[in-house]
């Protein structure tokens, strides 16, 4: 999930009976790993261009 307001990316994984067991959140600008079957590291730096200035 990409949240432009908080400038964070959250990856949900390991669903069991409709509930995700794992959640990993990073701020824009950091890399985030997408688990298998995708199996890549996603660079979120370009998402900074997609938002307004950081909120305090």
PDB file of N, CA, C and O in Angstrom:
ATOM      1  N   UNK A   1       0.847  -1.157   0.000  1.00  0.00           N
ATOM      2  CA  UNK A   1       0.000   0.000   0.000  1.00  0.00           C
ATOM      3  C   UNK A   1       0.904   1.234   0.000  1.00  0.00           C
ATOM      4  O   UNK A   1       1.866   1.302   0.762  1.00  0.00           O
ATOM      5  N   UNK A   2       0.589   2.194  -0.848  1.00  0.00           N
ATOM      6  CA  UNK A   2       1.334   3.449  -0.907  1.00  0.00           C
ATOM      7  C   UNK A   2       0.473   4.537  -0.283  1.00  0.00           C
ATOM      8  O   UNK A   2      -0.640   4.772  -0.733  1.00  0.00           O
ATOM      9  N   UNK A   3       0.998   5.171   0.754  1.00  0.00           N
ATOM     10  CA  UNK A   3       0.280   6.242   1.443  1.00  0.00           C
ATOM     11  C   UNK A   3       0.998   7.555   1.175  1.00  0.00           C
ATOM     12  O   UNK A   3       2.051   7.829   1.749  1.00  0.00           O
ATOM     13  N   UNK A   4       0.428   8.348   0.281  1.00  0.00           N
ATOM     14  CA  UNK A   4       1.057   9.613  -0.091  1.00  0.00           C
ATOM     15  C   UNK A   4       1.049  10.614   1.053  1.00  0.00           C
ATOM     16  O   UNK A   4       1.945  11.444   1.153  1.00  0.00           O
ATOM     17  N   UNK A   5       0.033  10.584   1.902  1.00  0.00           N
ATOM     18  CA  UNK A   5      -0.038  11.539   3.010  1.00  0.00           C
ATOM     19  C   UNK A   5       1.049  11.297   4.046  1.00  0.00           C
ATOM     20  O   UNK A   5       1.715  12.235   4.487  1.00  0.00           O
ATOM     21  N   UNK A   6       1.245  10.050   4.433  1.00  0.00           N
ATOM     22  CA  UNK A   6       2.282   9.749   5.428  1.00  0.00           C
ATOM     23  C   UNK A   6       3.642   9.496   4.789  1.00  0.00           C
ATOM     24  O   UNK A   6       4.638   9.357   5.491  1.00  0.00           O
ATOM     25  N   UNK A   7       3.659   9.414   3.448  1.00  0.00           N
ATOM     26  CA  UNK A   7       4.888   9.163   2.691  1.00  0.00           C
ATOM     27  C   UNK A   7       5.527   7.844   3.100  1.00  0.00           C
ATOM     28  O   UNK A   7       6.705   7.755   3.372  1.00  0.00           O
ATOM     29  N   UNK A   8       4.686   6.802   3.145  1.00  0.00           N
ATOM     30  CA  UNK A   8       5.127   5.469   3.537  1.00  0.00           C
ATOM     31  C   UNK A   8       4.596   4.416   2.570  1.00  0.00           C
ATOM     32  O   UNK A   8       3.549   4.598   1.957  1.00  0.00           O
ATOM     33  N   UNK A   9       5.345   3.320   2.491  1.00  0.00           N
ATOM     34  CA  UNK A   9       4.919   2.141   1.746  1.00  0.00           C
ATOM     35  C   UNK A   9       4.808   1.003   2.752  1.00  0.00           C
ATOM     36  O   UNK A   9       5.730   0.769   3.533  1.00  0.00           O
ATOM     37  N   UNK A  10       3.680   0.307   2.727  1.00  0.00           N
ATOM     38  CA  UNK A  10       3.479  -0.842   3.603  1.00  0.00           C
ATOM     39  C   UNK A  10       3.235  -2.074   2.747  1.00  0.00           C
ATOM     40  O   UNK A  10       2.399  -2.053   1.840  1.00  0.00           O
ATOM     41  N   UNK A  11       3.988  -3.122   3.042  1.00  0.00           N
ATOM     42  CA  UNK A  11       3.831  -4.401   2.357  1.00  0.00           C
ATOM     43  C   UNK A  11       3.182  -5.373   3.342  1.00  0.00           C
ATOM     44  O   UNK A  11       3.699  -5.590   4.437  1.00  0.00           O
ATOM     45  N   UNK A  12       2.045  -5.919   2.952  1.00  0.00           N
ATOM     46  CA  UNK A  12       1.338  -6.918   3.742  1.00  0.00           C
ATOM     47  C   UNK A  12       1.602  -8.282   3.114  1.00  0.00           C
ATOM     48  O   UNK A  12       1.566  -8.414   1.895  1.00  0.00           O
ATOM     49  N   UNK A  13       1.854  -9.307   3.952  1.00  0.00           N
ATOM     50  CA  UNK A  13       2.134 -10.634   3.409  1.00  0.00           C
ATOM     51  C   UNK A  13       1.713 -11.719   4.406  1.00  0.00           C
ATOM     52  O   UNK A  13       1.302 -11.419   5.526  1.00  0.00           O
ATOM     53  N   UNK A  14       1.868 -12.940   3.976  1.00  0.00           N
ATOM     54  CA  UNK A  14       1.550 -14.122   4.781  1.00  0.00           C
ATOM     55  C   UNK A  14       0.086 -14.160   5.225  1.00  0.00           C
ATOM     56  O   UNK A  14      -0.205 -14.253   6.422  1.00  0.00           O
ATOM     57  N   UNK A  15      -0.853 -14.118   4.273  1.00  0.00           N
ATOM     58  CA  UNK A  15      -2.262 -14.182   4.667  1.00  0.00           C
ATOM     59  C   UNK A  15      -2.641 -15.561   5.214  1.00  0.00           C
ATOM     60  O   UNK A  15      -2.253 -16.584   4.661  1.00  0.00           O
ATOM     61  N   UNK A  16      -3.356 -15.544   6.314  1.00  0.00           N
ATOM     62  CA  UNK A  16      -3.889 -16.769   6.912  1.00  0.00           C
ATOM     63  C   UNK A  16      -5.343 -16.492   7.274  1.00  0.00           C
ATOM     64  O   UNK A  16      -5.621 -15.595   8.082  1.00  0.00           O
ATOM     65  N   UNK A  17      -6.235 -17.223   6.644  1.00  0.00           N
ATOM     66  CA  UNK A  17      -7.663 -17.081   6.888  1.00  0.00           C
ATOM     67  C   UNK A  17      -8.124 -15.621   6.793  1.00  0.00           C
ATOM     68  O   UNK A  17      -8.853 -15.116   7.647  1.00  0.00           O
ATOM     69  N   UNK A  18      -7.634 -14.930   5.774  1.00  0.00           N
ATOM     70  CA  UNK A  18      -8.060 -13.564   5.513  1.00  0.00           C
ATOM     71  C   UNK A  18      -7.381 -12.488   6.333  1.00  0.00           C
ATOM     72  O   UNK A  18      -7.743 -11.315   6.240  1.00  0.00           O
ATOM     73  N   UNK A  19      -6.377 -12.868   7.142  1.00  0.00           N
ATOM     74  CA  UNK A  19      -5.666 -11.892   7.966  1.00  0.00           C
ATOM     75  C   UNK A  19      -4.175 -11.952   7.630  1.00  0.00           C
ATOM     76  O   UNK A  19      -3.567 -13.025   7.659  1.00  0.00           O
ATOM     77  N   UNK A  20      -3.588 -10.789   7.313  1.00  0.00           N
ATOM     78  CA  UNK A  20      -2.154 -10.743   7.030  1.00  0.00           C
ATOM     79  C   UNK A  20      -1.361 -10.893   8.321  1.00  0.00           C
ATOM     80  O   UNK A  20      -1.602 -10.182   9.296  1.00  0.00           O
ATOM     81  N   UNK A  21      -0.402 -11.806   8.313  1.00  0.00           N
ATOM     82  CA  UNK A  21       0.411 -12.073   9.489  1.00  0.00           C
ATOM     83  C   UNK A  21       1.640 -11.165   9.556  1.00  0.00           C
ATOM     84  O   UNK A  21       2.181 -10.934  10.630  1.00  0.00           O
ATOM     85  N   UNK A  22       2.078 -10.664   8.427  1.00  0.00           N
ATOM     86  CA  UNK A  22       3.275  -9.822   8.348  1.00  0.00           C
ATOM     87  C   UNK A  22       2.933  -8.472   7.746  1.00  0.00           C
ATOM     88  O   UNK A  22       2.145  -8.381   6.804  1.00  0.00           O
ATOM     89  N   UNK A  23       3.556  -7.423   8.295  1.00  0.00           N
ATOM     90  CA  UNK A  23       3.405  -6.069   7.759  1.00  0.00           C
ATOM     91  C   UNK A  23       4.749  -5.369   7.934  1.00  0.00           C
ATOM     92  O   UNK A  23       5.327  -5.392   9.014  1.00  0.00           O
ATOM     93  N   UNK A  24       5.223  -4.774   6.856  1.00  0.00           N
ATOM     94  CA  UNK A  24       6.503  -4.062   6.900  1.00  0.00           C
ATOM     95  C   UNK A  24       6.292  -2.692   6.260  1.00  0.00           C
ATOM     96  O   UNK A  24       5.842  -2.598   5.124  1.00  0.00           O
ATOM     97  N   UNK A  25       6.641  -1.627   7.001  1.00  0.00           N
ATOM     98  CA  UNK A  25       6.439  -0.259   6.528  1.00  0.00           C
ATOM     99  C   UNK A  25       7.773   0.463   6.460  1.00  0.00           C
ATOM    100  O   UNK A  25       8.591   0.363   7.375  1.00  0.00           O
ATOM    101  N   UNK A  26       7.982   1.196   5.356  1.00  0.00           N
ATOM    102  CA  UNK A  26       9.166   2.043   5.201  1.00  0.00           C
ATOM    103  C   UNK A  26       8.727   3.412   4.709  1.00  0.00           C
ATOM    104  O   UNK A  26       7.686   3.541   4.063  1.00  0.00           O
ATOM    105  N   UNK A  27       9.515   4.422   5.021  1.00  0.00           N
ATOM    106  CA  UNK A  27       9.246   5.765   4.513  1.00  0.00           C
ATOM    107  C   UNK A  27       9.760   5.858   3.079  1.00  0.00           C
ATOM    108  O   UNK A  27      10.675   5.121   2.682  1.00  0.00           O
ATOM    109  N   UNK A  28       9.145   6.757   2.305  1.00  0.00           N
ATOM    110  CA  UNK A  28       9.611   6.989   0.939  1.00  0.00           C
ATOM    111  C   UNK A  28      11.106   7.316   0.982  1.00  0.00           C
ATOM    112  O   UNK A  28      11.564   8.075   1.828  1.00  0.00           O
ATOM    113  N   UNK A  29      11.829   6.736   0.059  1.00  0.00           N
ATOM    114  CA  UNK A  29      13.273   6.938  -0.022  1.00  0.00           C
ATOM    115  C   UNK A  29      14.055   5.710   0.402  1.00  0.00           C
ATOM    116  O   UNK A  29      15.228   5.577   0.075  1.00  0.00           O
ATOM    117  N   UNK A  30      13.411   4.801   1.115  1.00  0.00           N
ATOM    118  CA  UNK A  30      14.057   3.545   1.536  1.00  0.00           C
ATOM    119  C   UNK A  30      13.637   2.426   0.591  1.00  0.00           C
ATOM    120  O   UNK A  30      12.626   2.519  -0.092  1.00  0.00           O
ATOM    121  N   UNK A  31      14.410   1.354   0.584  1.00  0.00           N
ATOM    122  CA  UNK A  31      14.032   0.169  -0.179  1.00  0.00           C
ATOM    123  C   UNK A  31      13.113  -0.694   0.669  1.00  0.00           C
ATOM    124  O   UNK A  31      13.270  -0.751   1.891  1.00  0.00           O
ATOM    125  N   UNK A  32      12.173  -1.363   0.012  1.00  0.00           N
ATOM    126  CA  UNK A  32      11.293  -2.307   0.692  1.00  0.00           C
ATOM    127  C   UNK A  32      11.306  -3.608  -0.106  1.00  0.00           C
ATOM    128  O   UNK A  32      11.312  -3.594  -1.335  1.00  0.00           O
ATOM    129  N   UNK A  33      11.368  -4.733   0.619  1.00  0.00           N
ATOM    130  CA  UNK A  33      11.391  -6.047  -0.029  1.00  0.00           C
ATOM    131  C   UNK A  33       9.973  -6.549  -0.227  1.00  0.00           C
ATOM    132  O   UNK A  33       9.165  -6.528   0.704  1.00  0.00           O
ATOM    133  N   UNK A  34       9.700  -6.982  -1.447  1.00  0.00           N
ATOM    134  CA  UNK A  34       8.429  -7.623  -1.765  1.00  0.00           C
ATOM    135  C   UNK A  34       8.669  -9.126  -1.748  1.00  0.00           C
ATOM    136  O   UNK A  34       9.545  -9.616  -2.471  1.00  0.00           O
ATOM    137  N   UNK A  35       7.938  -9.863  -0.905  1.00  0.00           N
ATOM    138  CA  UNK A  35       8.200 -11.299  -0.765  1.00  0.00           C
ATOM    139  C   UNK A  35       7.829 -12.083  -2.022  1.00  0.00           C
ATOM    140  O   UNK A  35       7.161 -11.571  -2.922  1.00  0.00           O
ATOM    141  N   UNK A  36       8.243 -13.345  -2.060  1.00  0.00           N
ATOM    142  CA  UNK A  36       7.870 -14.249  -3.143  1.00  0.00           C
ATOM    143  C   UNK A  36       6.353 -14.348  -3.204  1.00  0.00           C
ATOM    144  O   UNK A  36       5.708 -14.237  -2.166  1.00  0.00           O
ATOM    145  N   UNK A  37       5.769 -14.454  -4.352  1.00  0.00           N
ATOM    146  CA  UNK A  37       6.377 -14.798  -5.628  1.00  0.00           C
ATOM    147  C   UNK A  37       6.960 -13.611  -6.385  1.00  0.00           C
ATOM    148  O   UNK A  37       7.539 -13.791  -7.444  1.00  0.00           O
ATOM    149  N   UNK A  38       6.850 -12.377  -5.854  1.00  0.00           N
ATOM    150  CA  UNK A  38       7.452 -11.225  -6.531  1.00  0.00           C
ATOM    151  C   UNK A  38       8.963 -11.277  -6.346  1.00  0.00           C
ATOM    152  O   UNK A  38       9.718 -11.275  -7.293  1.00  0.00           O
ATOM    153  N   UNK A  39       9.415 -11.265  -5.074  1.00  0.00           N
ATOM    154  CA  UNK A  39      10.817 -11.479  -4.750  1.00  0.00           C
ATOM    155  C   UNK A  39      11.770 -10.403  -5.236  1.00  0.00           C
ATOM    156  O   UNK A  39      12.830 -10.728  -5.759  1.00  0.00           O
ATOM    157  N   UNK A  40      11.404  -9.123  -5.062  1.00  0.00           N
ATOM    158  CA  UNK A  40      12.308  -8.044  -5.466  1.00  0.00           C
ATOM    159  C   UNK A  40      12.414  -7.017  -4.341  1.00  0.00           C
ATOM    160  O   UNK A  40      11.587  -6.972  -3.441  1.00  0.00           O
ATOM    161  N   UNK A  41      13.453  -6.204  -4.415  1.00  0.00           N
ATOM    162  CA  UNK A  41      13.558  -5.022  -3.572  1.00  0.00           C
ATOM    163  C   UNK A  41      13.070  -3.840  -4.387  1.00  0.00           C
ATOM    164  O   UNK A  41      13.516  -3.630  -5.517  1.00  0.00           O
ATOM    165  N   UNK A  42      12.155  -3.069  -3.818  1.00  0.00           N
ATOM    166  CA  UNK A  42      11.562  -1.933  -4.505  1.00  0.00           C
ATOM    167  C   UNK A  42      12.161  -0.648  -3.968  1.00  0.00           C
ATOM    168  O   UNK A  42      12.137  -0.398  -2.758  1.00  0.00           O
ATOM    169  N   UNK A  43      12.715   0.162  -4.849  1.00  0.00           N
ATOM    170  CA  UNK A  43      13.263   1.468  -4.487  1.00  0.00           C
ATOM    171  C   UNK A  43      12.111   2.461  -4.425  1.00  0.00           C
ATOM    172  O   UNK A  43      11.452   2.716  -5.427  1.00  0.00           O
ATOM    173  N   UNK A  44      11.848   3.027  -3.252  1.00  0.00           N
ATOM    174  CA  UNK A  44      10.734   3.962  -3.102  1.00  0.00           C
ATOM    175  C   UNK A  44      11.159   5.424  -3.290  1.00  0.00           C
ATOM    176  O   UNK A  44      10.318   6.307  -3.193  1.00  0.00           O
ATOM    177  N   UNK A  45      12.412   5.660  -3.578  1.00  0.00           N
ATOM    178  CA  UNK A  45      12.916   7.031  -3.786  1.00  0.00           C
ATOM    179  C   UNK A  45      12.089   7.794  -4.825  1.00  0.00           C
ATOM    180  O   UNK A  45      11.733   8.946  -4.601  1.00  0.00           O
ATOM    181  N   UNK A  46      11.750   7.190  -5.980  1.00  0.00           N
ATOM    182  CA  UNK A  46      10.963   7.930  -6.984  1.00  0.00           C
ATOM    183  C   UNK A  46       9.591   8.392  -6.478  1.00  0.00           C
ATOM    184  O   UNK A  46       9.026   9.336  -7.028  1.00  0.00           O
ATOM    185  N   UNK A  47       9.073   7.764  -5.442  1.00  0.00           N
ATOM    186  CA  UNK A  47       7.767   8.168  -4.918  1.00  0.00           C
ATOM    187  C   UNK A  47       7.812   9.549  -4.270  1.00  0.00           C
ATOM    188  O   UNK A  47       6.783  10.204  -4.136  1.00  0.00           O
ATOM    189  N   UNK A  48       9.000  10.005  -3.886  1.00  0.00           N
ATOM    190  CA  UNK A  48       9.123  11.342  -3.297  1.00  0.00           C
ATOM    191  C   UNK A  48       8.685  12.422  -4.279  1.00  0.00           C
ATOM    192  O   UNK A  48       8.169  13.461  -3.875  1.00  0.00           O
ATOM    193  N   UNK A  49       8.860  12.167  -5.578  1.00  0.00           N
ATOM    194  CA  UNK A  49       8.438  13.125  -6.602  1.00  0.00           C
ATOM    195  C   UNK A  49       6.918  13.153  -6.776  1.00  0.00           C
ATOM    196  O   UNK A  49       6.382  14.042  -7.413  1.00  0.00           O
ATOM    197  N   UNK A  50       6.225  12.193  -6.212  1.00  0.00           N
ATOM    198  CA  UNK A  50       4.790  11.995  -6.377  1.00  0.00           C
ATOM    199  C   UNK A  50       4.007  12.650  -5.231  1.00  0.00           C
ATOM    200  O   UNK A  50       2.790  12.601  -5.193  1.00  0.00           O
ATOM    201  N   UNK A  51       4.705  13.252  -4.287  1.00  0.00           N
ATOM    202  CA  UNK A  51       4.047  13.837  -3.111  1.00  0.00           C
ATOM    203  C   UNK A  51       4.400  15.311  -2.976  1.00  0.00           C
ATOM    204  O   UNK A  51       5.322  15.801  -3.620  1.00  0.00           O
ATOM    205  N   UNK A  52       3.700  15.964  -2.102  1.00  0.00           N
ATOM    206  CA  UNK A  52       4.035  17.343  -1.762  1.00  0.00           C
ATOM    207  C   UNK A  52       5.131  17.353  -0.712  1.00  0.00           C
ATOM    208  O   UNK A  52       5.717  16.323  -0.395  1.00  0.00           O
ATOM    209  N   UNK A  53       5.396  18.520  -0.149  1.00  0.00           N
ATOM    210  CA  UNK A  53       6.423  18.620   0.880  1.00  0.00           C
ATOM    211  C   UNK A  53       6.067  17.783   2.099  1.00  0.00           C
ATOM    212  O   UNK A  53       4.888  17.547   2.382  1.00  0.00           O
ATOM    213  N   UNK A  54       7.087  17.332   2.821  1.00  0.00           N
ATOM    214  CA  UNK A  54       6.870  16.554   4.044  1.00  0.00           C
ATOM    215  C   UNK A  54       6.130  17.383   5.075  1.00  0.00           C
ATOM    216  O   UNK A  54       6.352  18.585   5.203  1.00  0.00           O
ATOM    217  N   UNK A  55       5.222  16.712   5.803  1.00  0.00           N
ATOM    218  CA  UNK A  55       4.479  17.375   6.854  1.00  0.00           C
ATOM    219  C   UNK A  55       5.217  17.216   8.182  1.00  0.00           C
ATOM    220  O   UNK A  55       5.780  16.176   8.451  1.00  0.00           O
ATOM    221  N   UNK A  56       5.166  18.251   9.010  1.00  0.00           N
ATOM    222  CA  UNK A  56       5.839  18.153  10.314  1.00  0.00           C
ATOM    223  C   UNK A  56       4.988  17.449  11.314  1.00  0.00           C
ATOM    224  O   UNK A  56       3.847  17.373  11.335  1.00  0.00           O
TER     225      UNK A  56
END
